[in-house]
Short mmCIF file of C-alpha atoms in Angstrom, two decimals:
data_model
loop_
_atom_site.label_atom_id
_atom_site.label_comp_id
_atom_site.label_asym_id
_atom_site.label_seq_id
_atom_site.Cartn_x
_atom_site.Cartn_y
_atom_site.Cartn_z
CA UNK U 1 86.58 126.77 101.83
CA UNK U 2 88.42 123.80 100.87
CA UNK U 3 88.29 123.92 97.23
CA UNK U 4 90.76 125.09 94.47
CA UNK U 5 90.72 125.62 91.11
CA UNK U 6 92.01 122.33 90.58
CA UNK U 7 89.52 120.39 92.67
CA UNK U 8 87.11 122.22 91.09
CA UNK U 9 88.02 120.24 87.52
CA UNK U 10 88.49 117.51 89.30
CA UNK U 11 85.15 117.42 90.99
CA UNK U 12 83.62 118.19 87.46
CA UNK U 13 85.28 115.40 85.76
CA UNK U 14 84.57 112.97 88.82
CA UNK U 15 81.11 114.27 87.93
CA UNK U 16 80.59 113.87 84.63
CA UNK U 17 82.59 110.78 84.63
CA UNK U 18 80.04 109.16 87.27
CA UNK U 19 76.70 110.18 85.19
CA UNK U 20 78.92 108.41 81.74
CA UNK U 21 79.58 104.85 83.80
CA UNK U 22 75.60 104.95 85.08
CA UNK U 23 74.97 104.97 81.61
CA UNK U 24 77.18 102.49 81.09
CA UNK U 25 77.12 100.08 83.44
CA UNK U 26 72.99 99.70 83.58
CA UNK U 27 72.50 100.10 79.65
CA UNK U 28 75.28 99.66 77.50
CA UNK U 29 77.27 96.74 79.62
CA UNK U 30 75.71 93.30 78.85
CA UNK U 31 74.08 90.97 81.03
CA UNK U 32 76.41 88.16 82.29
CA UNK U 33 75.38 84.65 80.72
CA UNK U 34 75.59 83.21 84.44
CA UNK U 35 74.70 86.29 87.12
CA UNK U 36 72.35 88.01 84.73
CA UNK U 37 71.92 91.24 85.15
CA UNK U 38 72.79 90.94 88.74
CA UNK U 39 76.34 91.52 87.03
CA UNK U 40 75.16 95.20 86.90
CA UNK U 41 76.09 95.06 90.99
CA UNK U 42 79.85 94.43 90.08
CA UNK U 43 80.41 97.83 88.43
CA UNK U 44 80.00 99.21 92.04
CA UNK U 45 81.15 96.51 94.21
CA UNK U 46 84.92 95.94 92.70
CA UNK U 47 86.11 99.18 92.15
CA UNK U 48 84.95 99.78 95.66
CA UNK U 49 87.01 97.44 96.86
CA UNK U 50 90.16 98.43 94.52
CA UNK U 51 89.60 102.18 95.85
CA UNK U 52 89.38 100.77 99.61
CA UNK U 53 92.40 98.67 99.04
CA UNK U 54 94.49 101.79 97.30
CA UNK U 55 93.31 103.87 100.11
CA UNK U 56 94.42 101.18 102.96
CA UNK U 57 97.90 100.70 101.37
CA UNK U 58 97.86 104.74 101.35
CA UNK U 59 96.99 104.58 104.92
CA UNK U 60 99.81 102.29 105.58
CA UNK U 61 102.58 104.00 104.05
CA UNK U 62 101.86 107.45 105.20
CA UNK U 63 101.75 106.11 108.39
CA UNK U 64 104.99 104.18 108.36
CA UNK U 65 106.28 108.24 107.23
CA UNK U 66 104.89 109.11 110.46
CA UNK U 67 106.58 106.24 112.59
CA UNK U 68 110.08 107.70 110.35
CA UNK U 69 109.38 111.31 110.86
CA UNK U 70 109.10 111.28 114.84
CA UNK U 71 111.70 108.35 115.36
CA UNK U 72 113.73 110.80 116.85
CA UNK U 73 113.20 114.12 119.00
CA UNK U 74 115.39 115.88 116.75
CA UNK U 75 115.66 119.78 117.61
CA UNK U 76 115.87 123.28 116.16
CA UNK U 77 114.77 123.20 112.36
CA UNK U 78 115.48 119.71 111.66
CA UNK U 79 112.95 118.67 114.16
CA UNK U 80 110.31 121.15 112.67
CA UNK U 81 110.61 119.77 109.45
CA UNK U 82 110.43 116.45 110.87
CA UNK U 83 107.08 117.40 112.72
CA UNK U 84 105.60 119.09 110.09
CA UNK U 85 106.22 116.54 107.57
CA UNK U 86 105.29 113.80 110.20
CA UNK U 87 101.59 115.83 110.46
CA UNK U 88 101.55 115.72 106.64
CA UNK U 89 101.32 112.27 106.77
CA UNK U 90 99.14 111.92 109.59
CA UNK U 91 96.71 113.97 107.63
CA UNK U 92 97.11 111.57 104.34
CA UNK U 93 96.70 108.55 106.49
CA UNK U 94 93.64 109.93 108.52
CA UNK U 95 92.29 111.03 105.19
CA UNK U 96 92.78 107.73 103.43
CA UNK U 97 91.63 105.42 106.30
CA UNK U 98 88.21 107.31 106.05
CA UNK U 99 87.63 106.87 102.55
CA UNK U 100 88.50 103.26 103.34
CA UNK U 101 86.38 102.51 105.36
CA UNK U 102 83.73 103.83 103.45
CA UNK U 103 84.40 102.12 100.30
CA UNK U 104 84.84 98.90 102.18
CA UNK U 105 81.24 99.39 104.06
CA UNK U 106 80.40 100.11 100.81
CA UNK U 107 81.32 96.44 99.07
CA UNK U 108 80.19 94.60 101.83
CA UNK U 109 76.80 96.18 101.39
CA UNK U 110 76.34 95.91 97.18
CA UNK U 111 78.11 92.32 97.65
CA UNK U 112 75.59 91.33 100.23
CA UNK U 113 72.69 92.57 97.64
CA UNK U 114 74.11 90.90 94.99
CA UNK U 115 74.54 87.27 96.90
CA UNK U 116 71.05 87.87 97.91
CA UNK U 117 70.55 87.51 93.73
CA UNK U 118 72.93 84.76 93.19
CA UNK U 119 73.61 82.71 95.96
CA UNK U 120 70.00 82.98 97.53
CA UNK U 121 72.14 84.89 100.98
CA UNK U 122 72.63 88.11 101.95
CA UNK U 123 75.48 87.07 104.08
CA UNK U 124 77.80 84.15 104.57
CA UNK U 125 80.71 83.81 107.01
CA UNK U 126 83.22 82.28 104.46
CA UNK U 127 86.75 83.20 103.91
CA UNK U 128 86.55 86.65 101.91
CA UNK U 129 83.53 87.79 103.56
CA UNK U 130 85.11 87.59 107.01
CA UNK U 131 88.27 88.96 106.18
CA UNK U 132 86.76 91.93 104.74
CA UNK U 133 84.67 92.24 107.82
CA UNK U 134 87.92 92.22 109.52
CA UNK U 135 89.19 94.69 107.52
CA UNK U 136 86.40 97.22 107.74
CA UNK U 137 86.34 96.74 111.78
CA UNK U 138 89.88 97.00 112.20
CA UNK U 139 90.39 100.16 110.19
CA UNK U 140 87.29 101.41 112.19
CA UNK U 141 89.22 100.93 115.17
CA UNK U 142 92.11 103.20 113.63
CA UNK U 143 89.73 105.55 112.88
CA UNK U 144 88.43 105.38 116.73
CA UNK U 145 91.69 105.90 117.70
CA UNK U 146 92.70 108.86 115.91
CA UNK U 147 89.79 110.56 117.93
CA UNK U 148 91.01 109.78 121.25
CA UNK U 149 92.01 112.76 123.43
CA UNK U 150 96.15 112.71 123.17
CA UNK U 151 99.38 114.98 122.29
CA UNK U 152 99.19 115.41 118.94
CA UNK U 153 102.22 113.56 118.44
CA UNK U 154 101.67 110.08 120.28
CA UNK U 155 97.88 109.60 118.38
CA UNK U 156 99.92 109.87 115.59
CA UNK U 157 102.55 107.43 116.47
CA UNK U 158 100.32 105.02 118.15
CA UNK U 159 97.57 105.34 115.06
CA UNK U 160 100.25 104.50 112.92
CA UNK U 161 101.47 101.34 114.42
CA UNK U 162 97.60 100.56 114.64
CA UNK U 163 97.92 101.25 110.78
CA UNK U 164 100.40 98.92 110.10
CA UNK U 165 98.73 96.25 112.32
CA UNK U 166 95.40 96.58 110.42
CA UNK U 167 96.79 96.44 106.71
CA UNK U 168 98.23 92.92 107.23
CA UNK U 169 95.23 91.60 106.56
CA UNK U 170 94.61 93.29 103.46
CA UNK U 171 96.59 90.49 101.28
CA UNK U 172 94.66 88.01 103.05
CA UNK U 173 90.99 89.29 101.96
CA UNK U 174 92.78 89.56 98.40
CA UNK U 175 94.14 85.88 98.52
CA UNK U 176 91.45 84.22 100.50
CA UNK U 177 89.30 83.21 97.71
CA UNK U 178 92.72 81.14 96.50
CA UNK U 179 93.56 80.12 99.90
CA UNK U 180 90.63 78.46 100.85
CA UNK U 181 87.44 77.10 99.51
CA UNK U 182 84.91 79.95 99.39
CA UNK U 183 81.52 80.97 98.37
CA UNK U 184 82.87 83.99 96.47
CA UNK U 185 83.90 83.86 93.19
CA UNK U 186 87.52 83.98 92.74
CA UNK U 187 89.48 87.53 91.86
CA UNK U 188 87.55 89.28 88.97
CA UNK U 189 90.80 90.50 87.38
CA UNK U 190 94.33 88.88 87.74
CA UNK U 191 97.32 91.28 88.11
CA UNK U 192 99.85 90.75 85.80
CA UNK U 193 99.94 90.33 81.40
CA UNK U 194 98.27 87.29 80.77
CA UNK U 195 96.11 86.87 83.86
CA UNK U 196 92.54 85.71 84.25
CA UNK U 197 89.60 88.08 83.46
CA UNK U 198 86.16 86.48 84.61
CA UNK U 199 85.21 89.79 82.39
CA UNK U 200 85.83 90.54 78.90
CA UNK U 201 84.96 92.99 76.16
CA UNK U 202 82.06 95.68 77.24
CA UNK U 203 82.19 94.22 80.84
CA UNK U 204 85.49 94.47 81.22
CA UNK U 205 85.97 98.11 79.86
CA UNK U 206 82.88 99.14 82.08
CA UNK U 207 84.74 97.52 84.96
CA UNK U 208 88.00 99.52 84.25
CA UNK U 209 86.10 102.95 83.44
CA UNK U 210 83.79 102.37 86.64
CA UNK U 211 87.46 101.84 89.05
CA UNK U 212 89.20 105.11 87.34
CA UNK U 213 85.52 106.94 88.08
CA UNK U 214 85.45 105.74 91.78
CA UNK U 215 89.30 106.38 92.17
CA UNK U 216 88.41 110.37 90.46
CA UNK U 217 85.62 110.69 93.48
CA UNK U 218 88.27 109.25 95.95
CA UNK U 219 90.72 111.55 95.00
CA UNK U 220 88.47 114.59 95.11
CA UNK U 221 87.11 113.82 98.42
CA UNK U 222 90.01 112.48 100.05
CA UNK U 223 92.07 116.32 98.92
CA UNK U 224 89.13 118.03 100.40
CA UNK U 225 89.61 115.98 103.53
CA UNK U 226 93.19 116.21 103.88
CA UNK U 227 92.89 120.14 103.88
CA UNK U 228 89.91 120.25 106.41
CA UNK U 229 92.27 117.30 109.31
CA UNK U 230 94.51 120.94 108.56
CA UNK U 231 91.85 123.25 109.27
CA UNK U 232 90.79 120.92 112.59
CA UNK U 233 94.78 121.29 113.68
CA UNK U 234 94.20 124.98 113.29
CA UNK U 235 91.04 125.11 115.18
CA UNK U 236 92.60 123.39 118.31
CA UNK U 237 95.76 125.19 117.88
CA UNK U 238 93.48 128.38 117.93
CA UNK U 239 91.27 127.09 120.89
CA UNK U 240 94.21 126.23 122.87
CA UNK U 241 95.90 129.55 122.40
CA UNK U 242 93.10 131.27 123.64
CA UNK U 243 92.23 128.91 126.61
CA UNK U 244 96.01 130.09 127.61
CA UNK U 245 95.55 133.94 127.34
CA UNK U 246 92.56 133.33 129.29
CA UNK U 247 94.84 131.73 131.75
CA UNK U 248 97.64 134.16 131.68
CA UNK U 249 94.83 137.10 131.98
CA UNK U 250 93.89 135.63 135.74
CA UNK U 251 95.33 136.43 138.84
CA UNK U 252 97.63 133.88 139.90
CA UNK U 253 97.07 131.62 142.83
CA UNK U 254 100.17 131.19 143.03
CA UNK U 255 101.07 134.62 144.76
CA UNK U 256 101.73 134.19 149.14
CA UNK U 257 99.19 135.01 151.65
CA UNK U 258 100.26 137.56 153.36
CA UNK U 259 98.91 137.40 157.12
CA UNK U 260 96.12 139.98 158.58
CA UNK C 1 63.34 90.29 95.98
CA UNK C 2 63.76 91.19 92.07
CA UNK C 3 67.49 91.74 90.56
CA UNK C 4 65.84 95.14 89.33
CA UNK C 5 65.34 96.25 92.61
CA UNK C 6 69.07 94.96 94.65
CA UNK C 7 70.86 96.48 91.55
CA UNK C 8 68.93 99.81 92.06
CA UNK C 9 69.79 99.86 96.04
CA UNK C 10 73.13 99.14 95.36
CA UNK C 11 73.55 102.24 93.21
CA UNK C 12 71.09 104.31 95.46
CA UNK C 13 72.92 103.48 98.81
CA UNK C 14 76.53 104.18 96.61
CA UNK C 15 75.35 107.79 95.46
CA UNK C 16 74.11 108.39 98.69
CA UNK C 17 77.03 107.25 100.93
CA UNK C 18 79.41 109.17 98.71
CA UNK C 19 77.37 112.07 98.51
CA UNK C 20 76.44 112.45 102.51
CA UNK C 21 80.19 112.00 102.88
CA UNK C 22 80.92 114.50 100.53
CA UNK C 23 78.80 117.29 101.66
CA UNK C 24 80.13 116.41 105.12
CA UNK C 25 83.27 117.37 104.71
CA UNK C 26 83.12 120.39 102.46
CA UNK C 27 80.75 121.93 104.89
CA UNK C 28 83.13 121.08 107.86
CA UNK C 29 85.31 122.35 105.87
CA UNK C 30 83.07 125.86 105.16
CA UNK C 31 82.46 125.97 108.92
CA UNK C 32 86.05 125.56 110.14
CA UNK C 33 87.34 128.16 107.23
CA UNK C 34 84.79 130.63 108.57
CA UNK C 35 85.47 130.28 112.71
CA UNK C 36 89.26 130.50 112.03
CA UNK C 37 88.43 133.38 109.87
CA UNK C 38 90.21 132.36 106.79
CA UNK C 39 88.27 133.78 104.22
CA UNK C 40 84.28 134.37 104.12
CA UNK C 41 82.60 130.97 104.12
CA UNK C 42 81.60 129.74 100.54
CA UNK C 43 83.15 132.15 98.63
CA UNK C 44 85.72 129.85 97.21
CA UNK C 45 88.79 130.79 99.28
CA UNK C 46 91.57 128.59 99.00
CA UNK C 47 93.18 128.06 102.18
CA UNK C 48 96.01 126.45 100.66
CA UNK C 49 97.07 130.46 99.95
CA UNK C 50 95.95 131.26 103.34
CA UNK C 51 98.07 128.42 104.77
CA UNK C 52 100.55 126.45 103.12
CA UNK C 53 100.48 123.46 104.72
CA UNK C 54 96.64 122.68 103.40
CA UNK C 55 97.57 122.78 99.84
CA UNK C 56 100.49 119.88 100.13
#
């Protein structure tokens, strides 16, 4: 009901792209001289953190749009555009923030199996660990949010400012392993020409093809989402239309007594 | 417990999150499509021609 043509390809390629980096992340890609195979772990753990961080930032600028788009109560067809745009975003935000969550609950649970290899610990409350906790609860809270009961309008205002609140913290789960002194290895790729790699060669290339597969999946899923948040609007739209004909069908109360 | 076996959990639980999710939503999706009448259910409809606004 969702799907197009193009989401069709897309869901193909996510497909096939998925079955090629299982291949080669647990055969072709080496095993690290340090982690061992354990390394294996990584090719699911770091782009599902990338894809949670995309999707956050995503989640944060769509729902600044929103904040823009119903600053004012414009009227007439200015202030339709500016509602129907503002719902646009809502949609890209709500979709985002779910797919962020996920791939954030996600990494914590393929980093916690992977400390349980190397550090001997499923789970330790240092720096990174906590903030990504934070991250995942607070974005779980946006997502708890959008479901209260509200005018359509102020959920999306007040999710949005809950939005902005919860993405602060996202450069502080990416900086904390340089900010403080912390069980978890530092950044596994540097951003910039000439940064750090703590991967190279086979690993490295596995590492890159395994973020654009997870970001393909993202995509696909996060589209499909977007269009059914729509389809919900609809639905309540619908359901609200007809709890008012039912209404209007009644006799009214309203009408005087007239005496005996 | 073995590397063998927390690599093959990771990549089970991964699938299996992303899949669950997945299905999820295209069947909301399917179920939605089919109450508000847009479409029969499953027969690849594309509500972004029904309605605009889902294809943005």
């Amino acid at each position: 009901m969702t799907g197009s043509v193009a989401t069709r390809v897309l869901g193909a390629i996510g497909l096939a792209a998925a079955a090629v980096m299982a291949i080669l992340a647990l055969w072709v890609s080496p095993a690290d001289a340090v982690q061992g195979d354990a390394v294996r772990l990584m090719y699911v753990h770091v782009p599902s953190i990338w894809v949670a961080y995309g999707s956050f930032v995503l989640t944060a600028f769509a729902s600044a749009r929103v904040l823009w788009r119903t600053r004012s109560g414009a009227g007439g067809t200015e202030g339709v555009i500016a509602d129907r745009q503002a719902r646009h975003w809502d949609r890209v935000a709500g979709a985002a923030a779910e797919l962020g969550v996920m791939f954030t609950g996600l990494t914590l649970v393929t980093g916690s199996l992977w400390g349980k290899v190397t550090w001997g610990t499923y789970w330790q409350w240092d720096a990174r660990l906590t903030t990504t906790v934070l991250l995942f609860v607070t974005h779980l809270g946006y997502l708890a949010l959008r479901r209260l009961p509200a005018e359509s309008r102020a959920r999306a205002r007040r999710s949005a400012v809950m939005a902005l609140i919860a993405v602060v913290n996202l450069p502080i789960v990416h900086y904390s392993v340089d900010w403080w002194r912390t069980l978890h290895q530092e950044a596994s790729l540097e951003i910039g020409i000439g940064g750090d790699r703590n991967y190279s060669g086979e690993m490295y290339w596995t590492l890159l093809y395994s973020w654009a597969t997870f970001t393909l999946i993202a995509l696909w899923i996060g589209i499909h989402r977007y269009r059914v948040l729509r389809l919900e609007e609809l639905a309540e739209e619908a359901a609200l239309e007809e709890l008012l004909s039912v209404r209007r069908s009644e006799p009214s109360h309203d009408e005087p007594v007239t005496e005996r | 417990m073995t590397w063998a076996a927390n690599v093959f959990s990771g990549y089970a639980l991964t699938a299996a999150a992303v899949v669950a999710y997945a299905t999820w939503v295209v069947r909301r999706g399917r179920v939605l499509g089919r109450d508000l009448g847009i479409g029969p259910a499953g027969a690849g409809t594309d509500p972004g021609r029904s309605h605009p606004e889902t294809s943005q």
